[in-house]
Amino acid sequence: MQNPLPLIALLASEAPLRAKPSLYPEPFASRVSGREKRVLGNLFELNNFGVNLTRLAPHAISALRHAHTKQDEFVYILEGCPTLKTDQGNTQLAPGMCAGFKAGTGDAHQLVNETAEDVVYLEVGDRTLGDAANYPDDDLKAELDKGHWKFLHKDGTPY
Amino acid sequence: MQNPLPLIALLASEAPLRAKPSLYPEPFASRVSGREKRVLGNLFELNNFGVNLTRLAPHAISALRHAHTKQDEFVYILEGCPTLKTDQGNTQLAPGMCAGFKAGTGDAHQLVNETAEDVVYLEVGDRTLGDAANYPDDDLKAELDKGHWKFLHKDGTPY
């Protein structure tokens, strides 16, 4: 059997939804309901970074507010007006705006859809080994272990 | 003197143009006239990957057709309908479409604006050490040396 031909291009909104809506353990997974991720980079077998097309229904959040130790992140807003929450406070975003979150600064971030319209954005993050994520507002920390995220209480006990 | 506060977000189309329009030596630099790059990721001091907002005037090309050995690349079309040229031939793209170019496949790619309207897209590429680029259609190869691209003839003599 021959390998299928590699994918050349596709309409991002037609990419399949990520099989598992959230990687978080409960009670955190329920807090990201209303968030849909379409995994784009993996469709092209990219390894060094991931790209998702993410949709937030009204009131949905991108993630728990977090900061990565090794992974740079970048978002570009395609539709809607999410609120970016960082240690500096709230910043209103709009289509065509972008933001970057440099690894290791400790400044945690999240997008929150506080509007009545959906928000759609592209998110990019690299896959540097040894990454970890800190969640200043929640009893949670995460460690990347052999390509899989391990979620722990702040005292190190696993969920 | 205090450091300036880090940038939180900006409208991508208002980011400054890249100071040097092309890194290629002549006669190749002239072949990418009509291409404008706004460097976004660097504004947020991201190190692990770059993100540009790139505009192609009618007839402009994204780059000489090339393949990276280590760098994954990804494009997302925001405006206009470029033609993606790979070893598989031509693929017509449109707003909302994306394509990824996995490192090391040897399949070279470029976008060409064969229309009368501008094309605008986001491009992402990681900065894995030891990257090189091959240009099957031109007497050119490139090697990433301490963060800077070195351009050589195919026989290894420098430009």
GROMACS .gro file of C-alpha atoms in nm:
model
  318
    1MET     CA    1   0.000   0.000   0.000
    2GLN     CA    2   0.137   0.338  -0.096
    3ASN     CA    3   0.145   0.624   0.150
    4PRO     CA    4  -0.125   0.885   0.082
    5LEU     CA    5  -0.003   1.197  -0.096
    6PRO     CA    6   0.082   1.475   0.151
    7LEU     CA    7  -0.180   1.746   0.203
    8ILE     CA    8  -0.094   2.059   0.002
    9ALA     CA    9  -0.341   2.316   0.139
   10LEU     CA   10  -0.686   2.340   0.293
   11LEU     CA   11  -0.949   2.584   0.412
   12ALA     CA   12  -0.862   2.616   0.781
   13SER     CA   13  -1.225   2.630   0.893
   14GLU     CA   14  -1.277   2.286   0.736
   15ALA     CA   15  -0.995   2.120   0.933
   16PRO     CA   16  -1.126   1.863   1.182
   17LEU     CA   17  -1.183   1.966   1.542
   18ARG     CA   18  -0.923   1.845   1.792
   19ALA     CA   19  -1.038   1.505   1.919
   20LYS     CA   20  -0.997   1.599   2.286
   21PRO     CA   21  -1.146   1.946   2.350
   22SER     CA   22  -0.924   2.009   2.656
   23LEU     CA   23  -0.613   1.848   2.800
   24TYR     CA   24  -0.685   1.992   3.148
   25PRO     CA   25  -0.802   1.770   3.432
   26GLU     CA   26  -1.135   1.859   3.592
   27PRO     CA   27  -1.249   2.095   3.730
   28PHE     CA   28  -1.046   2.298   3.478
   29ALA     CA   29  -1.156   2.122   3.156
   30SER     CA   30  -1.514   2.241   3.209
   31ARG     CA   31  -1.393   2.599   3.232
   32VAL     CA   32  -1.282   2.592   2.866
   33SER     CA   33  -1.617   2.471   2.733
   34GLY     CA   34  -1.725   2.684   2.438
   35ARG     CA   35  -1.371   2.667   2.296
   36GLU     CA   36  -1.314   2.475   1.969
   37LYS     CA   37  -0.966   2.405   1.833
   38ARG     CA   38  -0.885   2.296   1.478
   39VAL     CA   39  -0.529   2.166   1.467
   40LEU     CA   40  -0.369   2.293   1.145
   41GLY     CA   41   0.008   2.246   1.168
   42ASN     CA   42  -0.018   1.875   1.246
   43LEU     CA   43  -0.217   1.818   0.926
   44PHE     CA   44   0.100   1.910   0.738
   45GLU     CA   45   0.312   1.697   0.975
   46LEU     CA   46   0.490   2.003   1.116
   47ASN     CA   47   0.692   1.911   1.424
   48ASN     CA   48   0.865   2.226   1.544
   49PHE     CA   49   0.558   2.430   1.623
   50GLY     CA   50   0.182   2.392   1.639
   51VAL     CA   51  -0.080   2.614   1.476
   52ASN     CA   52  -0.446   2.600   1.572
   53LEU     CA   53  -0.755   2.781   1.446
   54THR     CA   54  -0.951   2.842   1.765
   55ARG     CA   55  -1.308   2.965   1.810
   56LEU     CA   56  -1.441   3.104   2.139
   57ALA     CA   57  -1.816   3.122   2.185
   58PRO     CA   58  -1.945   3.411   2.398
   59HIS     CA   59  -1.804   3.377   2.754
   60ALA     CA   60  -1.547   3.114   2.650
   61ILE     CA   61  -1.179   3.147   2.738
   62SER     CA   62  -0.868   3.049   2.540
   63ALA     CA   63  -0.707   2.875   2.838
   64LEU     CA   64  -0.658   2.925   3.208
   65ARG     CA   65  -0.431   3.226   3.251
   66HIS     CA   66  -0.081   3.083   3.218
   67ALA     CA   67   0.285   3.152   3.139
   68HIS     CA   68   0.522   2.910   2.962
   69THR     CA   69   0.884   2.870   3.064
   70LYS     CA   70   1.019   2.765   2.721
   71GLN     CA   71   0.742   2.803   2.464
   72ASP     CA   72   0.691   3.128   2.277
   73GLU     CA   73   0.329   3.186   2.179
   74PHE     CA   74   0.163   3.415   1.923
   75VAL     CA   75  -0.201   3.490   1.842
   76TYR     CA   76  -0.359   3.671   1.546
   77ILE     CA   77  -0.727   3.770   1.572
   78LEU     CA   78  -0.937   3.683   1.266
   79GLU     CA   79  -1.289   3.758   1.396
   80GLY     CA   80  -1.439   3.917   1.705
   81CYS     CA   81  -1.299   4.120   1.992
   82PRO     CA   82  -1.149   3.915   2.276
   83THR     CA   83  -1.004   4.064   2.591
   84LEU     CA   84  -0.639   3.978   2.652
   85LYS     CA   85  -0.568   3.944   3.023
   86THR     CA   86  -0.208   3.970   3.141
   87ASP     CA   87  -0.031   4.090   3.453
   88GLN     CA   88  -0.060   4.440   3.298
   89GLY     CA   89  -0.440   4.420   3.304
   90ASN     CA   90  -0.693   4.398   3.020
   91THR     CA   91  -0.629   4.483   2.654
   92GLN     CA   92  -0.914   4.487   2.403
   93LEU     CA   93  -0.822   4.310   2.078
   94ALA     CA   94  -0.992   4.328   1.738
   95PRO     CA   95  -0.957   4.158   1.397
   96GLY     CA   96  -0.612   4.212   1.249
   97MET     CA   97  -0.448   4.256   1.589
   98CYS     CA   98  -0.179   4.024   1.717
   99ALA     CA   99   0.000   3.954   2.042
  100GLY     CA  100   0.306   3.753   2.136
  101PHE     CA  101   0.392   3.587   2.465
  102LYS     CA  102   0.763   3.541   2.512
  103ALA     CA  103   0.873   3.234   2.705
  104GLY     CA  104   1.014   3.277   3.051
  105THR     CA  105   0.886   3.624   3.138
  106GLY     CA  106   0.646   3.485   3.398
  107ASP     CA  107   0.370   3.717   3.271
  108ALA     CA  108   0.061   3.497   3.238
  109HIS     CA  109  -0.198   3.550   2.965
  110GLN     CA  110  -0.538   3.435   2.843
  111LEU     CA  111  -0.803   3.551   2.597
  112VAL     CA  112  -1.158   3.589   2.724
  113ASN     CA  113  -1.459   3.644   2.499
  114GLU     CA  114  -1.662   3.897   2.694
  115THR     CA  115  -1.876   3.981   2.389
  116ALA     CA  116  -2.195   3.835   2.240
  117GLU     CA  117  -2.017   3.734   1.913
  118ASP     CA  118  -1.778   3.448   1.847
  119VAL     CA  119  -1.405   3.513   1.847
  120VAL     CA  120  -1.179   3.330   1.599
  121TYR     CA  121  -0.800   3.344   1.607
  122LEU     CA  122  -0.485   3.167   1.498
  123GLU     CA  123  -0.251   3.053   1.774
  124VAL     CA  124   0.109   2.943   1.729
  125GLY     CA  125   0.336   2.783   1.988
  126ASP     CA  126   0.667   2.607   1.953
  127ARG     CA  127   0.750   2.269   2.100
  128THR     CA  128   1.075   2.335   2.281
  129LEU     CA  129   1.172   2.045   2.509
  130GLY     CA  130   1.148   2.092   2.884
  131ASP     CA  131   0.857   2.335   2.869
  132ALA     CA  132   0.638   2.396   3.173
  133ALA     CA  133   0.339   2.621   3.238
  134ASN     CA  134   0.248   2.817   3.549
  135TYR     CA  135  -0.109   2.917   3.635
  136PRO     CA  136  -0.099   3.206   3.884
  137ASP     CA  137  -0.477   3.211   3.940
  138ASP     CA  138  -0.532   2.835   3.990
  139ASP     CA  139  -0.395   2.542   4.191
  140LEU     CA  140  -0.232   2.402   3.879
  141LYS     CA  141   0.103   2.363   3.709
  142ALA     CA  142   0.193   2.168   3.396
  143GLU     CA  143   0.510   1.996   3.277
  144LEU     CA  144   0.581   1.871   2.926
  145ASP     CA  145   0.700   1.512   2.965
  146LYS     CA  146   0.801   1.321   2.650
  147GLY     CA  147   0.563   1.529   2.438
  148HIS     CA  148   0.266   1.497   2.677
  149TRP     CA  149   0.143   1.750   2.932
  150LYS     CA  150   0.136   1.634   3.293
  151PHE     CA  151  -0.091   1.839   3.523
  152LEU     CA  152  -0.007   1.879   3.890
  153HIS     CA  153  -0.128   2.066   4.193
  154LYS     CA  154   0.101   2.352   4.291
  155ASP     CA  155   0.250   2.127   4.565
  156GLY     CA  156   0.351   1.874   4.296
  157THR     CA  157   0.086   1.608   4.361
  158PRO     CA  158  -0.074   1.486   4.038
  159TYR     CA  159  -0.435   1.538   3.936
  160MET     CA  160   1.674   5.483   3.264
  161GLN     CA  161   1.401   5.223   3.292
  162ASN     CA  162   1.340   4.964   3.022
  163PRO     CA  163   1.032   5.044   2.813
  164LEU     CA  164   0.725   4.839   2.901
  165PRO     CA  165   0.690   4.534   2.675
  166LEU     CA  166   0.447   4.561   2.383
  167ILE     CA  167   0.116   4.393   2.466
  168ALA     CA  168  -0.061   4.387   2.127
  169LEU     CA  169  -0.081   4.577   1.800
  170LEU     CA  170  -0.264   4.596   1.470
  171ALA     CA  171  -0.042   4.381   1.248
  172SER     CA  172  -0.081   4.607   0.944
  173GLU     CA  173   0.068   4.894   1.148
  174ALA     CA  174   0.387   4.704   1.236
  175PRO     CA  175   0.695   4.856   1.072
  176LEU     CA  176   0.820   4.712   0.744
  177ARG     CA  177   1.131   4.496   0.765
  178ALA     CA  178   1.431   4.726   0.725
  179LYS     CA  179   1.593   4.513   0.455
  180PRO     CA  180   1.332   4.409   0.196
  181SER     CA  181   1.528   4.098   0.090
  182LEU     CA  182   1.820   3.903   0.232
  183TYR     CA  183   1.903   3.752  -0.111
  184PRO     CA  184   2.209   3.864  -0.306
  185GLU     CA  185   2.151   4.006  -0.654
  186PRO     CA  186   2.025   3.911  -0.905
  187PHE     CA  187   1.776   3.736  -0.673
  188ALA     CA  188   1.684   4.032  -0.449
  189SER     CA  189   1.530   4.214  -0.745
  190ARG     CA  190   1.308   3.914  -0.815
  191VAL     CA  191   1.122   3.968  -0.485
  192SER     CA  192   1.042   4.335  -0.549
  193GLY     CA  193   0.676   4.401  -0.479
  194ARG     CA  194   0.697   4.197  -0.158
  195GLU     CA  195   0.660   4.374   0.178
  196LYS     CA  196   0.724   4.202   0.511
  197ARG     CA  197   0.613   4.328   0.851
  198VAL     CA  198   0.801   4.138   1.120
  199LEU     CA  199   0.555   4.062   1.401
  200GLY     CA  200   0.706   3.798   1.628
  201ASN     CA  201   1.025   3.995   1.689
  202LEU     CA  202   0.821   4.292   1.819
  203PHE     CA  203   0.723   4.070   2.111
  204GLU     CA  204   1.082   3.943   2.147
  205LEU     CA  205   0.987   3.590   2.044
  206ASN     CA  206   1.296   3.381   1.978
  207ASN     CA  207   1.180   3.033   1.884
  208PHE     CA  208   0.990   3.120   1.571
  209GLY     CA  209   0.927   3.418   1.346
  210VAL     CA  210   0.591   3.549   1.225
  211ASN     CA  211   0.561   3.797   0.940
  212LEU     CA  212   0.266   3.973   0.779
  213THR     CA  213   0.360   3.971   0.411
  214ARG     CA  214   0.198   4.155   0.119
  215LEU     CA  215   0.255   4.060  -0.244
  216ALA     CA  216   0.169   4.316  -0.511
  217PRO     CA  217   0.045   4.175  -0.843
  218HIS     CA  218   0.323   3.961  -1.000
  219ALA     CA  219   0.527   3.953  -0.677
  220ILE     CA  220   0.656   3.626  -0.530
  221SER     CA  221   0.694   3.519  -0.166
  222ALA     CA  222   1.047   3.388  -0.218
  223LEU     CA  223   1.247   3.192  -0.470
  224ARG     CA  224   1.107   2.839  -0.471
  225HIS     CA  225   1.291   2.668  -0.185
  226ALA     CA  226   1.290   2.384   0.067
  227HIS     CA  227   1.429   2.403   0.422
  228THR     CA  228   1.618   2.117   0.582
  229LYS     CA  229   1.527   2.197   0.947
  230GLN     CA  230   1.269   2.477   0.949
  231ASP     CA  231   0.897   2.399   0.935
  232GLU     CA  232   0.697   2.674   0.767
  233PHE     CA  233   0.327   2.762   0.768
  234VAL     CA  234   0.122   3.021   0.578
  235TYR     CA  235  -0.236   3.145   0.630
  236ILE     CA  236  -0.393   3.355   0.354
  237LEU     CA  237  -0.569   3.671   0.475
  238GLU     CA  238  -0.642   3.848   0.144
  239GLY     CA  239  -0.617   3.761  -0.224
  240CYS     CA  240  -0.557   3.441  -0.416
  241PRO     CA  241  -0.192   3.341  -0.455
  242THR     CA  242  -0.074   3.038  -0.646
  243LEU     CA  243   0.125   2.790  -0.438
  244LYS     CA  244   0.395   2.622  -0.647
  245THR     CA  245   0.542   2.296  -0.523
  246ASP     CA  246   0.691   1.985  -0.682
  247GLN     CA  247   0.327   1.868  -0.714
  248GLY     CA  248   0.242   2.163  -0.940
  249ASN     CA  249   0.018   2.465  -0.882
  250THR     CA  250  -0.249   2.500  -0.614
  251GLN     CA  251  -0.482   2.800  -0.607
  252LEU     CA  252  -0.519   2.945  -0.257
  253ALA     CA  253  -0.783   3.185  -0.124
  254PRO     CA  254  -0.851   3.376   0.202
  255GLY     CA  255  -0.889   3.139   0.497
  256MET     CA  256  -0.672   2.870   0.338
  257CYS     CA  257  -0.348   2.753   0.491
  258ALA     CA  258  -0.051   2.540   0.391
  259GLY     CA  259   0.240   2.390   0.581
  260PHE     CA  260   0.585   2.301   0.457
  261LYS     CA  261   0.749   2.032   0.665
  262ALA     CA  262   1.125   2.051   0.702
  263GLY     CA  263   1.341   1.798   0.525
  264THR     CA  264   1.099   1.671   0.261
  265GLY     CA  265   1.295   1.834  -0.021
  266ASP     CA  266   0.968   1.958  -0.178
  267ALA     CA  267   1.029   2.323  -0.263
  268HIS     CA  268   0.755   2.585  -0.242
  269GLN     CA  269   0.676   2.949  -0.319
  270LEU     CA  270   0.368   3.169  -0.347
  271VAL     CA  271   0.320   3.370  -0.664
  272ASN     CA  272   0.062   3.645  -0.705
  273GLU     CA  273  -0.065   3.587  -1.058
  274THR     CA  274  -0.370   3.810  -0.999
  275ALA     CA  275  -0.436   4.184  -1.032
  276GLU     CA  276  -0.509   4.222  -0.656
  277ASP     CA  277  -0.271   4.226  -0.362
  278VAL     CA  278  -0.217   3.910  -0.161
  279VAL     CA  279  -0.169   3.930   0.219
  280TYR     CA  280  -0.072   3.635   0.436
  281LEU     CA  281   0.081   3.537   0.768
  282GLU     CA  282   0.395   3.326   0.752
  283VAL     CA  283   0.548   3.134   1.041
  284GLY     CA  284   0.885   2.960   1.051
  285ASP     CA  285   1.085   2.822   1.338
  286ARG     CA  286   1.451   2.896   1.404
  287THR     CA  287   1.599   2.551   1.448
  288LEU     CA  288   1.979   2.560   1.446
  289GLY     CA  289   2.164   2.417   1.148
  290ASP     CA  290   1.894   2.505   0.897
  291ALA     CA  291   1.972   2.527   0.525
  292ALA     CA  292   1.761   2.604   0.218
  293ASN     CA  293   1.778   2.452  -0.127
  294TYR     CA  294   1.658   2.633  -0.440
  295PRO     CA  295   1.595   2.376  -0.714
  296ASP     CA  296   1.523   2.634  -0.985
  297ASP     CA  297   1.820   2.868  -0.920
  298ASP     CA  298   2.198   2.858  -0.875
  299LEU     CA  299   2.158   2.925  -0.504
  300LYS     CA  300   2.175   2.754  -0.168
  301ALA     CA  301   2.158   2.908   0.180
  302GLU     CA  302   2.301   2.809   0.517
  303LEU     CA  303   2.202   2.950   0.856
  304ASP     CA  304   2.527   3.047   1.027
  305LYS     CA  305   2.507   3.190   1.382
  306GLY     CA  306   2.159   3.329   1.315
  307HIS     CA  307   2.247   3.483   0.977
  308TRP     CA  308   2.176   3.344   0.630
  309LYS     CA  309   2.481   3.285   0.408
  310PHE     CA  310   2.402   3.260   0.035
  311LEU     CA  311   2.618   3.043  -0.190
  312HIS     CA  312   2.629   2.922  -0.547
  313LYS     CA  313   2.536   2.556  -0.579
  314ASP     CA  314   2.909   2.473  -0.604
  315GLY     CA  315   2.964   2.634  -0.260
  316THR     CA  316   3.131   2.957  -0.373
  317PRO     CA  317   2.984   3.261  -0.196
  318TYR     CA  318   2.786   3.540  -0.362
   0.00000   0.00000   0.00000
